[in-house]
Amino acid sequence: MSKAATRDKGSLPAKPAGRGLSDQLARLGIARDADLVLHLPLRYEDHTRLTPLASLSPGLSVQAEGEIVNTDIQYRPRRQLVCLMADPSRRDAQLVLRFFTFYPSQQKTLAPGHRVRVFGDVREGHMGLEMVHPQFKVVTDDTPLPDRLTPVYPTTAGLGQETLRKLVARTVASDPALTAETLPEWLIARRKFWKFGDAVRFLHTPPPRLNALTQHALDARTHPAWTRLKFDELLAQQLSLKAHRQARSLRRAPVLTGTGALTRKLVERVPFKLTRAQEHVWREIAHDLKRASPMQRLLQGDVGSGKTIVAALAALQAIESGKQVAFMAPTEILAEQHYRKLASWLEGLGVRIAWLSGSLPAKDRKSAVAALASGDAHFAIGTHALFQEGVEVPKLGLAIIDEQHRFGVAQRLALRGKGLAEAHQLMMSATPIPRTLAMTFYADLDVSVLDELPPGRTPVATRLVSQKRRREIVAWVGKACGEGRQVYWVCPLIEESEKLELQTAVALHTELTASLGEAARVGLLHGRMKPADKAATMDAFVKGDIDVLVATTVIEVGVDVPNASIMVIEHAERFGLSQLHQLRGRVGRGAAESTCVLLFEEPVGELAKARLKVIFENNDGFEIARQDLLIRGPGEFLGARQSGLPLLRFADLERDVALIEQARDAADELLQKEPTAARAHMMRWLGGKTDFITA
Ligand code: ADP
Ligand code: MG
C-alpha cells in the first residue's frame, strides 16, 4: 500500500504537514479549494466488493480479504517480505503478498492472525497466485465496504493517493459554494447539461456496477458528467479570451496615421508590384495602425508569399508617424537577412536602423542601445536580444515578430508583458493555425492571410531518394553547378547533440568538397559560426561565389536567395513536416526550374514514412499543416511540449470541436445576459487570472 496510507495508521513518523502538503499540491496546480474540486480522477478502482480467494485468477485487478497465516522476510533472489493469506473458511484458498520494499512496521501490520483487505493485480507466482505490492489494510468482520468506486488521482512524489482522496472528499463536501451552479438555467436546459455539482460528485466517486455503455463513456470521457466539465473548462477559456480582447480594446496605443512619405517611396522602389493579396493585407494593417487601441494581428502566408514587404510597409507607416519600430526574428541568420534587405530597401530614405543580436560585440551593442534609447534610431532589427534587459525603445509604436510560431505560446505571452502593451503588434507565420487553435488559444488575434504567391514562381519538383543512390545525386549536383545553378545541402538534424550536428556539418563539407572537386565551390554555414563569418558566407552565396552551401537548419526559416534552385536534405526522415516545407520553400524563388531532393536512410519508420509521403504529395503549406496536425496533434503546434505549460486539462482540441463551438457561442451570450455568472465561472476555473494558458 502507499506510504501515505501506512502513515495514516501512525506507523511511520509523521512528517510535519502544512508547508510540505501545500508544496505538493502546488506541484499539481492546486492552490485553492476550488482547484481540489476540479482535480479529477484518472481512473477508478472497484473496492465495493470482495472476490473470494477461491475465485481469483491471474490477470484480474481485484479486492480480496483473508487472514494472514505466515509472514517472512526472504532473501532470495532478493530481500522481500512475503506473506501468506488464507480464507478462514477455506484454508486451501490462499494468496501470496509480496513486497520488495517495505517498512518494519508493515511486517507488524501483516502479522499472522490479522485479517487484511488487499487490492491489486493477481498474477501467477511460483508459490501459487500472488499480488506484488498490493494496497492493504487491517480490517475486522464488520469493516464496511465503500459503496462508491475509488478514485485514482494524478499525484506527485510524497503525496499518497489516500491522503489526496480524503482531502478531495472532505473539500467537495465542505462548502456548497464550491459545487454551486455557475451557469444559468436556460443554458443548462438548452444543452441538456448535467448540473455542475452532480457532475463533479459523480466523477470523483461514481457508483459501482455501471452498465457497460456507461462505464465505457466514463473511461472515454464522453459521459455527460465529463461533457459538462469539459464545456465549463472551454467556456472559462473563451471568457478569458474575450476578457483579454476587451481589455486590449480599452488600452491606448499610438495612432499611426502615416503620411505616405516613406511607404509610397518603398512601393515605388522595390523591383516588383505588390500582389493583390499583399495589397489587401497591407490595407488591413494600415487601418489597424490608425486606431487608438493596440493591433494584435497575425499575418499568415505560405513560405515565399512575400510577408517581409508587408512588414516593411507597416514599419514605415509607424516611422513616418514619428514612432519607433522593433522587428524581431527567431534566428540570427534570419534577423541578419532582414536587416540587410531592409537596409537596402530603405537606403537614402533617412531611416536609421539599429541592429541588435545576442552575439554583437559589447561596443556595437552599446551604441545600438544608445541610439534606440535616444530615439535617433527609428528601426530596431534583431533577435530576441531586442527584448532583453537594458534595451529601451521609448517611442515604440509597432513590434513585428517574424515566424512567430517558432517562439511558442510561452514566449508570446512573455512578450506581452515586455512593455509591448502599449504598442501595436504584427506577428508573421508561414504555418497556418489549425482551426481549433484559431478558436481557442489564438482567438484573441486578428488574422490576415496572404493566399497568393508572387507571380513567376516555378513549382518545386520533389524527389525521394535513398542514401544508396547518393553518388548519383552528388554527380547530378556537380553537373547542375556547371550550368550555373546553386544548391543548398542541408545536414542531418541531430536533436540530441548540437556538437554532433556541428561535426556532421564539417564532415559533410569535407566530403562534398572532395567528391565534387573542380565541379563546384562548397561553402559551410552553421549556427556556431561567428556572425561576421556567417554573414560573409551568406554574402558569398548570394553573390554566386559559392555553388553549394552546406548548412545546418539555421537556414530553415526565411532565408531568401532567388538563384538557388536545388535543395538536398540529408536524412530527411528525421525532420518534421513544417521544417521540410520551410526548407523546400528556400528554392523555387527564381525563374529556374527547382528541385528538392529528400535523401532518406533505410529503413524508414512508420511516422517518418507518413511525413515523407505528405511532403512528396503536397506543395501547399495549408494542406501540409493540416496533415501535420493529423499526425502530431495540436499540442505540438503550441510548443507546449517544450515549455511544459499546462494546456486544457480535460477538453481535447481534436475530439471536442463541437464543444469548443458551443462554448464560444455561450461565452458571448453569457457576457451579454449574465455578466455576474460569467465572472463567477471564470473565478472557479482561473481564480481571477485572465491568462488561461498560464493559469
Ligand atoms: P516570406 O513570406 O516567406 O517571408 P519573403 O517576404 O521573404 O517571403 O518574399 C519572398 C521573395 O519574394 C523575396 O525575394 C521577395 O523580395 C519576393 N517578393 C515579395 N513580394 C513580391 C511580389 N509581389 N512580386 C514578386 N516578388 C515578390
Ligand atoms: Mg519570411
XYZ file of C-alpha atoms and ligand atoms in Angstrom:
723
model
C 0.000 0.000 0.000
C 1.087 3.551 -0.458
C 3.327 5.082 2.173
C 0.740 7.707 2.947
C -1.840 5.149 3.864
C 0.598 3.436 6.161
C 1.398 6.764 7.691
C -2.281 7.359 8.310
C -2.232 4.367 10.573
C 0.515 6.026 12.525
C 3.246 3.516 11.827
C 5.596 5.974 10.120
C 6.962 9.044 11.843
C 4.545 11.739 10.817
C 6.083 14.463 8.690
C 5.004 17.949 9.599
C 2.001 18.696 7.442
C 1.335 22.235 6.267
C 4.137 23.509 4.082
C 5.002 20.091 2.715
C 1.444 19.409 1.679
C 0.831 22.817 0.168
C 4.035 22.479 -1.858
C 2.955 19.106 -3.118
C -0.458 20.454 -4.020
C 1.128 23.422 -5.747
C 3.049 20.996 -7.922
C -0.308 19.631 -9.018
C -1.514 23.140 -9.812
C -3.765 23.181 -6.749
C -3.801 26.467 -4.863
C -7.374 26.758 -3.677
C -10.259 24.579 -2.546
C -11.871 25.171 -5.916
C -8.818 23.570 -7.565
C -9.194 20.460 -5.414
C -12.791 20.136 -6.532
C -11.571 20.253 -10.132
C -8.780 17.765 -9.528
C -10.473 14.850 -11.246
C -9.538 11.163 -11.207
C -7.518 9.479 -13.909
C -9.389 6.224 -13.356
C -11.175 4.194 -10.699
C -10.767 1.040 -8.670
C -13.655 -1.078 -7.508
C -13.289 -1.510 -3.751
C -17.014 -2.096 -3.273
C -16.856 -5.856 -3.435
C -14.683 -8.718 -2.356
C -13.629 -11.569 -4.558
C -13.361 -14.855 -2.649
C -9.787 -16.146 -2.612
C -11.028 -19.353 -4.213
C -12.232 -17.439 -7.282
C -9.049 -15.468 -8.005
C -7.357 -15.936 -11.321
C -4.328 -14.298 -12.948
C -4.861 -11.004 -14.777
C -7.683 -9.768 -12.526
C -7.427 -6.473 -10.665
C -9.495 -7.161 -7.572
C -10.107 -6.743 -3.892
C -9.873 -9.744 -1.603
C -9.845 -10.439 2.110
C -8.294 -13.107 4.297
C -6.305 -13.958 7.364
C -2.532 -13.769 7.449
C -1.165 -17.215 8.220
C 2.509 -16.559 7.753
C 4.867 -13.567 7.312
C 8.556 -13.886 6.471
C 11.443 -11.884 5.165
C 13.072 -13.890 2.401
C 16.481 -13.148 0.949
C 16.435 -14.991 -2.323
C 16.601 -13.908 -5.056
C 16.464 -10.571 -3.227
C 15.276 -9.258 0.091
C 11.496 -9.232 0.259
C 8.555 -9.503 2.599
C 6.362 -12.476 1.773
C 3.011 -13.001 3.443
C 0.642 -15.874 3.002
C -3.031 -15.076 3.329
C -5.833 -17.632 3.525
C -9.606 -17.740 3.547
C -10.592 -18.602 7.169
C -13.490 -20.701 5.914
C -11.434 -22.481 3.257
C -7.826 -22.824 4.329
C -6.766 -24.182 0.929
C -7.774 -20.926 -0.805
C -4.624 -18.831 -0.466
C -2.886 -15.750 -1.831
C 0.744 -14.651 -1.531
C 1.500 -10.961 -0.888
C 4.971 -9.910 -1.944
C 6.760 -6.630 -1.064
C 10.204 -5.769 -2.376
C 10.356 -2.537 -0.431
C 8.756 -2.383 2.979
C 8.941 -0.856 6.415
C 9.422 -2.904 9.607
C 6.018 -1.584 10.650
C 4.435 -3.273 7.643
C 5.742 -6.589 8.839
C 3.947 -5.973 12.122
C 0.720 -4.906 10.434
C 0.789 -8.064 8.372
C 1.373 -10.334 11.347
C -0.213 -13.805 11.436
C -3.763 -13.779 12.736
C -4.566 -10.317 11.347
C -7.434 -10.028 8.960
C -6.472 -7.852 5.951
C -8.179 -6.467 2.909
C -5.971 -6.181 -0.185
C -6.374 -4.662 -3.609
C -4.085 -5.398 -6.547
C -3.339 -7.349 -9.700
C -3.398 -11.113 -9.389
C -0.602 -12.996 -11.073
C 0.813 -16.470 -11.170
C 3.835 -16.873 -8.873
C 5.963 -19.898 -8.140
C 4.148 -20.335 -4.814
C 0.714 -20.022 -6.427
C -1.346 -16.878 -7.027
C 0.156 -13.664 -5.712
C -0.098 -9.878 -5.589
C 3.012 -7.715 -5.714
C 2.817 -4.557 -3.619
C -0.957 -4.688 -3.111
C -2.756 -1.927 -1.274
C -3.763 -3.336 2.099
C -5.439 -2.545 5.357
C -6.236 -4.409 8.531
C -9.985 -4.959 8.971
C -12.427 -6.575 11.337
C -15.502 -8.603 10.494
C -17.679 -5.525 10.315
C -15.385 -3.061 8.489
C -17.777 -1.750 5.856
C -17.046 -1.793 2.144
C -17.256 1.561 0.355
C -20.404 1.958 -1.714
C -18.700 4.016 -4.441
C -15.827 3.429 -6.841
C -12.476 4.567 -5.504
C -10.850 7.405 -7.488
C -7.212 7.308 -8.562
C -5.936 10.873 -8.856
C -2.973 12.381 -10.641
C -0.495 12.901 -7.856
C 3.089 13.804 -7.164
C 6.040 12.404 -5.217
C 5.349 12.193 -1.494
C 1.610 12.722 -1.755
C -0.196 9.428 -1.351
C -3.485 8.520 -3.017
C -5.189 8.007 0.310
C -4.265 11.463 1.586
C -5.363 13.065 -1.640
C -8.638 11.103 -1.658
C -9.530 12.238 1.823
C -8.584 15.802 1.062
C -10.679 15.941 -2.094
C -13.661 14.198 -0.499
C -13.580 16.498 2.508
C -13.300 19.588 0.306
C -16.085 18.610 -2.068
C -18.386 18.056 0.903
C -17.239 21.088 2.862
C -18.813 24.113 1.261
C -21.838 24.058 -1.052
C -20.478 27.154 -2.807
C -17.666 25.025 -4.204
C -20.075 22.902 -6.188
C -22.706 25.560 -6.803
C -24.013 26.133 -10.307
C -22.373 28.923 -12.303
C -24.422 28.511 -15.450
C -27.896 29.968 -15.798
C -30.815 27.561 -16.031
C -31.583 28.367 -19.685
C -28.106 27.391 -20.801
C -28.188 24.113 -18.886
C -31.633 23.290 -20.210
C -30.819 24.163 -23.809
C -27.763 21.900 -23.900
C -29.277 19.272 -21.581
C -26.197 19.564 -19.424
C -25.719 17.886 -16.081
C -25.617 20.185 -13.091
C -22.057 21.078 -12.125
C -22.414 19.679 -8.597
C -23.845 16.383 -9.839
C -21.124 16.097 -12.443
C -18.177 16.611 -10.084
C -19.618 14.372 -7.401
C -20.214 11.670 -9.965
C -16.710 11.949 -11.391
C -14.966 11.853 -8.030
C -16.915 8.839 -6.763
C -19.102 7.119 -9.335
C -21.471 4.355 -8.257
C -20.240 0.787 -8.785
C -21.548 -1.742 -11.298
C -22.257 0.731 -14.065
C -23.612 -0.842 -17.211
C -21.040 -1.441 -19.930
C -22.045 1.564 -22.018
C -21.848 3.979 -19.104
C -18.568 2.507 -17.938
C -17.142 2.935 -21.398
C -18.349 6.534 -21.584
C -16.733 7.215 -18.238
C -13.409 5.757 -19.346
C -13.521 7.521 -22.715
C -14.541 10.777 -21.047
C -17.652 11.075 -23.176
C -20.005 10.593 -20.218
C -22.359 13.586 -19.675
C -20.530 14.373 -16.427
C -17.288 14.733 -18.377
C -19.038 16.713 -21.100
C -20.198 19.211 -18.506
C -16.690 19.609 -17.057
C -15.093 19.977 -20.475
C -17.669 22.508 -21.516
C -17.061 24.508 -18.362
C -13.324 24.465 -18.959
C -13.711 25.601 -22.558
C -16.197 28.235 -21.541
C -13.750 29.624 -18.984
C -11.134 29.751 -21.706
C -13.454 31.566 -24.089
C -14.457 34.025 -21.386
C -10.838 34.741 -20.571
C -10.018 35.294 -24.229
C -12.880 37.723 -24.528
C -11.768 39.478 -21.382
C -8.347 39.824 -22.951
C -9.758 41.233 -26.113
C -11.896 43.659 -24.224
C -9.008 44.773 -22.044
C -6.996 45.325 -25.198
C -9.689 47.450 -26.756
C -9.582 49.654 -23.672
C -5.820 50.092 -23.821
C -4.436 53.083 -25.649
C -1.959 52.720 -28.471
C -0.398 55.468 -30.561
C -2.463 56.440 -33.574
C -0.158 55.837 -36.543
C -1.857 57.751 -39.287
C 1.177 57.806 -41.559
C 1.908 60.404 -44.193
C 2.744 58.182 -47.119
C 6.126 59.877 -47.323
C 8.041 56.654 -46.752
C 5.556 53.916 -47.608
C 4.897 55.350 -51.055
C 8.609 55.566 -51.791
C 9.145 51.959 -50.778
C 6.352 50.716 -53.022
C 7.937 52.637 -55.892
C 11.460 51.411 -55.411
C 11.030 47.633 -54.887
C 11.588 45.739 -58.133
C 8.119 44.192 -58.166
C 4.454 45.050 -57.949
C 2.557 44.012 -54.832
C 0.261 41.061 -55.351
C -3.441 41.574 -54.802
C -3.171 39.628 -51.553
C -0.325 41.833 -50.359
C -2.293 44.987 -51.214
C -5.260 43.640 -49.319
C -3.498 42.708 -46.075
C -1.460 45.881 -46.216
C -4.725 47.835 -46.228
C -5.988 45.821 -43.228
C -2.836 46.521 -41.277
C -2.676 50.190 -42.261
C -6.226 50.550 -40.998
C -5.424 48.873 -37.650
C -2.428 51.110 -37.091
C -4.582 54.187 -37.359
C -6.719 53.072 -34.434
C -6.122 54.115 -30.872
C -6.218 50.572 -29.455
C -3.320 48.203 -29.990
C -3.336 45.951 -33.036
C -2.660 42.284 -32.458
C -2.619 40.824 -35.893
C -1.201 37.657 -37.267
C -0.059 37.786 -40.876
C -0.247 34.298 -42.185
C 1.215 33.353 -45.544
C 2.942 30.371 -47.031
C 6.692 30.278 -47.434
C 7.640 32.795 -50.127
C 4.313 34.612 -50.197
C 6.075 37.914 -49.521
C 5.398 38.790 -45.895
C 8.554 40.875 -45.469
C 7.499 43.715 -47.738
C 4.174 43.974 -45.922
C 6.021 44.171 -42.598
C 8.317 46.829 -44.023
C 5.351 48.932 -45.127
C 3.789 48.666 -41.677
C 7.099 49.690 -40.125
C 7.366 52.732 -42.366
C 3.847 53.848 -41.542
C 4.862 53.853 -37.870
C 8.149 55.598 -38.544
C 6.641 58.303 -40.700
C 4.201 58.867 -37.840
C 7.147 59.692 -35.596
C 7.387 56.352 -33.772
C 9.986 53.615 -33.447
C 9.642 50.026 -34.642
C 11.128 46.765 -33.380
C 11.405 43.848 -35.811
C 12.314 40.515 -34.267
C 13.230 37.212 -35.927
C 13.838 33.834 -34.270
C 17.350 33.207 -35.594
C 20.378 35.341 -36.108
C 20.677 34.419 -39.788
C 17.128 35.434 -40.485
C 17.353 38.628 -38.457
C 20.533 39.497 -40.272
C 18.922 38.885 -43.619
C 16.003 41.110 -42.731
C 18.470 43.726 -41.644
C 20.307 43.645 -44.956
C 17.193 43.555 -47.067
C 15.505 46.404 -45.212
C 18.710 48.440 -45.150
C 18.922 48.167 -48.930
C 15.228 48.898 -49.426
C 15.379 51.926 -47.159
C 18.683 53.319 -48.343
C 18.604 57.073 -48.678
C 15.155 57.426 -47.113
C 16.600 58.804 -43.880
C 15.506 55.845 -41.740
C 18.135 54.915 -39.176
C 18.330 51.206 -38.371
C 19.829 49.703 -35.218
C 20.989 46.093 -35.412
C 20.833 44.020 -32.207
C 21.690 40.370 -31.755
C 22.959 38.170 -28.957
C 26.480 37.914 -30.318
C 27.027 41.587 -31.025
C 30.346 42.943 -29.656
C 29.752 44.967 -26.493
C 30.779 48.215 -28.136
C 28.353 47.851 -31.045
C 25.587 46.752 -28.753
C 26.140 49.782 -26.592
C 25.878 52.201 -29.470
C 22.792 50.455 -30.880
C 21.129 50.561 -27.464
C 22.043 54.223 -27.054
C 20.691 55.131 -30.491
C 17.391 53.431 -29.671
C 17.149 54.978 -26.222
C 17.712 58.490 -27.548
C 15.270 57.954 -30.371
C 17.974 58.561 -33.007
C 17.401 55.104 -34.412
C 13.905 54.556 -35.757
C 14.051 50.925 -36.572
C 15.427 48.122 -34.369
C 16.045 44.824 -36.107
C 17.353 41.728 -34.369
C 16.765 38.518 -32.498
C 15.043 38.211 -29.122
C 18.039 40.222 -27.860
C 15.767 43.136 -28.712
C 13.613 42.396 -25.725
C 16.363 41.795 -23.260
C 17.035 43.886 -20.271
C 18.676 47.220 -20.867
C 17.158 47.660 -24.308
C 14.725 50.515 -24.331
C 12.688 51.710 -27.225
C 10.976 54.728 -25.703
C 8.850 55.620 -28.709
C 7.921 52.087 -29.661
C 4.845 52.220 -31.861
C 4.961 48.816 -33.529
C 6.573 45.476 -32.748
C 6.934 42.961 -35.580
C 7.599 39.328 -34.796
C 8.606 37.141 -37.706
C 7.979 33.383 -37.753
C 6.082 33.802 -34.537
C 5.163 30.127 -34.270
C 8.826 29.468 -33.603
C 8.579 31.389 -30.381
C 5.896 29.259 -28.760
C 2.999 30.294 -26.613
C 5.097 30.920 -23.521
C 7.294 33.455 -25.228
C 4.338 35.002 -26.933
C 2.747 35.622 -23.579
C 6.032 36.777 -22.082
C 6.336 39.342 -24.852
C 3.009 40.787 -23.922
C 4.475 41.701 -20.594
C 7.567 43.281 -22.108
C 6.270 46.805 -22.319
C 4.558 45.914 -25.570
C 1.157 46.510 -24.099
C 1.015 49.996 -25.498
C 2.404 49.162 -28.934
C 0.807 47.654 -31.994
C 1.889 44.113 -32.724
C 2.265 42.353 -36.037
C 3.124 38.676 -35.956
C 4.018 36.693 -39.019
C 3.941 32.979 -39.639
C 4.202 30.570 -42.523
C 2.473 27.890 -40.511
C -1.279 28.216 -40.663
C -3.059 27.911 -37.360
C -5.246 24.833 -37.122
C -8.910 25.740 -36.852
C -9.428 24.567 -33.288
C -6.460 26.606 -32.144
C -7.710 29.629 -34.014
C -10.898 29.268 -31.981
C -9.092 28.791 -28.681
C -5.527 29.747 -27.875
C -5.232 32.184 -30.742
C -8.731 33.577 -30.610
C -7.505 36.903 -29.273
C -5.656 37.623 -32.519
C -6.906 39.109 -35.737
C -5.671 37.203 -38.733
C -4.700 38.357 -42.224
C -3.923 35.775 -44.848
C -1.641 36.057 -47.889
C -3.326 33.475 -50.042
C -1.427 34.134 -53.247
C 2.213 33.659 -54.233
C 4.006 36.346 -56.253
C 3.954 35.585 -59.978
C 6.784 33.855 -61.771
C 7.421 31.182 -59.190
C 8.290 27.785 -60.572
C 6.859 24.848 -58.713
C 9.472 22.768 -56.907
C 9.831 19.178 -58.056
C 10.335 16.897 -55.063
C 12.334 13.676 -55.321
C 12.607 10.990 -52.672
C 15.975 9.275 -52.984
C 17.534 6.529 -50.889
C 21.015 7.107 -49.443
C 22.079 4.149 -51.541
C 21.896 6.391 -54.575
C 23.854 9.211 -53.014
C 26.652 9.063 -55.590
C 24.208 9.740 -58.398
C 22.916 12.792 -56.579
C 26.422 14.143 -55.985
C 27.234 13.721 -59.686
C 23.971 15.388 -60.689
C 24.626 18.319 -58.352
C 28.129 18.741 -59.806
C 26.670 18.919 -63.280
C 23.988 21.420 -62.241
C 26.640 23.688 -60.714
C 28.443 23.594 -64.032
C 25.266 25.066 -65.542
C 25.358 27.952 -63.061
C 22.783 26.623 -60.623
C 23.198 26.967 -56.869
C 22.492 24.378 -54.226
C 21.610 24.185 -50.535
C 22.765 20.937 -48.956
C 21.151 20.557 -45.551
C 22.875 18.495 -42.842
C 21.041 15.869 -40.881
C 19.191 17.041 -37.847
C 20.684 15.678 -34.626
C 18.353 16.794 -31.895
C 20.248 15.240 -29.031
C 23.525 16.973 -29.628
C 24.409 20.270 -31.174
C 28.060 19.286 -31.054
C 27.458 16.149 -33.051
C 25.417 18.137 -35.534
C 28.334 20.504 -35.945
C 30.800 17.670 -36.504
C 28.487 16.175 -39.087
C 28.254 19.501 -40.882
C 32.029 19.827 -41.020
C 32.390 16.217 -42.201
C 29.752 16.723 -44.894
C 31.518 19.845 -46.064
C 34.805 17.939 -46.326
C 33.134 15.052 -48.133
C 31.393 17.214 -50.708
C 34.463 19.378 -51.265
C 36.382 16.200 -52.081
C 33.733 14.438 -54.155
C 32.650 17.491 -56.148
C 36.268 18.569 -56.746
C 36.549 21.071 -59.568
C 32.840 20.901 -60.320
C 31.729 23.211 -57.502
C 32.844 25.616 -54.808
C 31.456 24.363 -51.498
C 30.722 26.634 -48.510
C 29.706 25.866 -44.938
C 27.164 27.586 -42.712
C 26.276 26.526 -39.182
C 24.850 28.004 -36.010
C 28.128 28.118 -34.104
C 29.937 30.353 -36.605
C 30.742 33.923 -35.683
C 28.056 36.240 -37.018
C 30.569 38.016 -39.226
C 31.636 34.702 -40.789
C 28.031 33.678 -41.224
C 27.275 36.950 -42.926
C 30.333 36.646 -45.178
C 29.352 33.107 -46.202
C 25.755 34.105 -46.895
C 27.053 37.036 -48.879
C 29.328 34.854 -50.986
C 26.396 32.544 -51.670
C 24.143 35.432 -52.666
C 26.856 36.764 -55.000
C 27.361 33.350 -56.546
C 30.882 32.828 -55.239
C 29.700 29.645 -53.561
C 27.888 26.976 -55.587
C 26.958 24.512 -52.894
C 26.114 25.766 -49.422
C 26.346 23.047 -46.802
C 24.144 24.221 -43.957
C 22.568 23.117 -40.727
C 18.931 24.013 -40.170
C 19.964 27.609 -39.494
C 18.641 28.231 -42.986
C 15.300 26.719 -42.158
C 13.406 29.943 -41.754
C 13.054 32.791 -44.127
C 16.375 32.746 -45.984
C 15.962 34.134 -49.470
C 18.451 33.553 -52.322
C 16.493 33.503 -55.583
C 19.235 31.917 -57.711
C 19.424 28.829 -55.511
C 17.294 26.219 -57.239
C 18.353 22.900 -55.733
C 17.812 21.759 -52.169
C 19.259 18.498 -50.907
C 18.175 17.387 -47.432
C 20.171 14.653 -45.724
C 18.263 12.237 -43.516
C 15.008 13.877 -44.473
C 13.240 11.180 -42.448
C 14.378 12.921 -39.247
C 12.763 16.266 -40.000
C 9.299 17.427 -39.050
C 6.804 18.296 -41.762
C 6.806 22.031 -41.299
C 10.614 22.021 -41.237
C 10.709 20.136 -44.525
C 8.198 22.517 -46.029
C 10.149 25.544 -44.813
C 13.401 24.126 -46.152
C 11.926 23.275 -49.513
C 10.499 26.790 -49.638
C 14.070 28.130 -49.860
C 14.112 27.129 -53.531
C 11.643 27.822 -56.310
C 12.056 31.563 -55.869
C 13.667 32.378 -59.168
C 12.890 31.634 -62.776
C 14.844 28.359 -62.931
C 13.149 25.004 -62.561
C 13.738 23.945 -58.940
C 14.250 20.574 -57.343
C 14.202 19.369 -53.771
C 15.941 16.047 -53.124
C 14.958 14.276 -49.927
C 17.663 11.770 -49.084
C 16.484 9.122 -46.681
C 18.209 6.312 -44.842
C 16.514 2.930 -44.901
C 14.676 1.524 -43.070
C 12.263 4.397 -42.557
C 9.866 4.244 -39.570
C 6.085 4.459 -39.975
C 5.703 8.071 -38.847
C 8.644 9.235 -40.927
C 7.208 7.421 -43.923
C 3.898 9.223 -43.409
C 5.693 12.580 -43.282
C 7.738 11.936 -46.411
C 4.602 10.911 -48.255
C 2.816 14.129 -47.275
C 5.721 16.355 -48.308
C 6.136 14.465 -51.567
C 2.468 14.783 -52.468
C 1.791 18.358 -51.345
C 3.130 21.790 -52.115
C 0.530 23.808 -50.288
C 1.563 24.893 -46.795
C -2.000 24.833 -45.511
C -2.579 21.272 -46.578
C 0.769 20.235 -45.131
C -0.052 21.884 -41.820
C -3.399 20.107 -41.783
C -1.764 16.748 -42.340
C 0.871 17.610 -39.767
C -1.838 18.190 -37.231
C -3.360 14.820 -38.017
C -0.006 13.170 -37.413
C 1.079 15.132 -34.354
C -1.912 16.721 -32.650
C -2.399 20.416 -31.889
C -0.486 20.461 -28.616
C 2.743 20.300 -30.572
C 1.754 23.348 -32.522
C 1.576 25.347 -29.359
C 5.086 24.374 -28.437
C 3.647 23.138 -25.176
C 5.936 20.148 -25.053
C 8.981 22.340 -24.784
C 7.593 24.877 -22.392
C 5.753 22.428 -20.156
C 2.762 24.698 -19.859
C -0.484 23.165 -18.792
C -2.949 23.492 -21.606
C -6.522 22.399 -21.369
C -6.781 19.706 -18.729
C -9.961 17.971 -19.727
C -11.100 19.126 -23.139
C -9.309 17.821 -26.190
C -8.790 20.177 -29.093
C -9.240 17.454 -31.653
C -12.107 15.466 -30.241
C -14.126 18.263 -28.679
C -14.502 20.619 -31.631
C -18.275 20.738 -31.261
C -17.975 21.687 -27.603
C -15.481 24.421 -28.449
C -18.029 25.949 -30.775
C -20.775 25.707 -28.174
C -18.534 27.293 -25.566
C -17.662 30.144 -27.886
C -21.324 30.924 -28.537
C -22.237 30.547 -24.881
C -19.452 32.927 -23.827
C -20.899 35.709 -25.972
C -24.411 35.172 -24.703
C -23.349 34.864 -21.088
C -21.299 38.044 -21.124
C -24.219 39.863 -22.594
C -27.028 38.485 -20.438
C -25.379 37.379 -17.213
C -22.052 39.072 -16.629
C -22.110 38.115 -12.941
C -22.424 34.436 -13.776
C -19.608 34.806 -16.300
C -17.384 36.294 -13.626
C -18.204 33.549 -11.126
C -17.446 30.945 -13.750
C -14.049 32.436 -14.554
C -13.299 32.708 -10.843
C -13.904 28.997 -10.359
C -11.648 27.932 -13.209
C -8.995 30.605 -13.226
C -9.076 32.079 -9.771
C -9.222 35.568 -11.157
C -6.306 35.131 -13.548
C -7.098 36.042 -17.096
C -4.339 34.204 -18.901
C -5.881 30.857 -19.379
C -2.702 29.324 -20.610
C -0.610 30.372 -17.660
C -3.378 29.717 -15.188
P 8.017 35.055 -46.854
O 6.546 35.282 -46.913
O 8.367 33.610 -46.900
O 8.664 35.794 -45.718
P 9.566 36.891 -48.424
O 8.997 38.111 -47.854
O 10.933 36.508 -47.997
O 8.572 35.659 -48.198
O 9.483 37.009 -50.002
C 9.995 36.009 -50.827
C 10.601 36.607 -52.081
O 9.585 37.139 -52.910
C 11.545 37.745 -51.809
O 12.628 37.647 -52.690
C 10.717 38.974 -52.109
O 11.517 40.060 -52.467
C 9.864 38.477 -53.257
N 8.583 39.153 -53.416
C 7.788 39.627 -52.433
N 6.653 40.153 -52.954
C 6.742 40.002 -54.286
C 5.878 40.355 -55.389
N 4.707 40.958 -55.192
N 6.283 40.036 -56.630
C 7.472 39.424 -56.827
N 8.324 39.079 -55.859
C 7.971 39.357 -54.591
Mg 9.846 35.427 -44.123
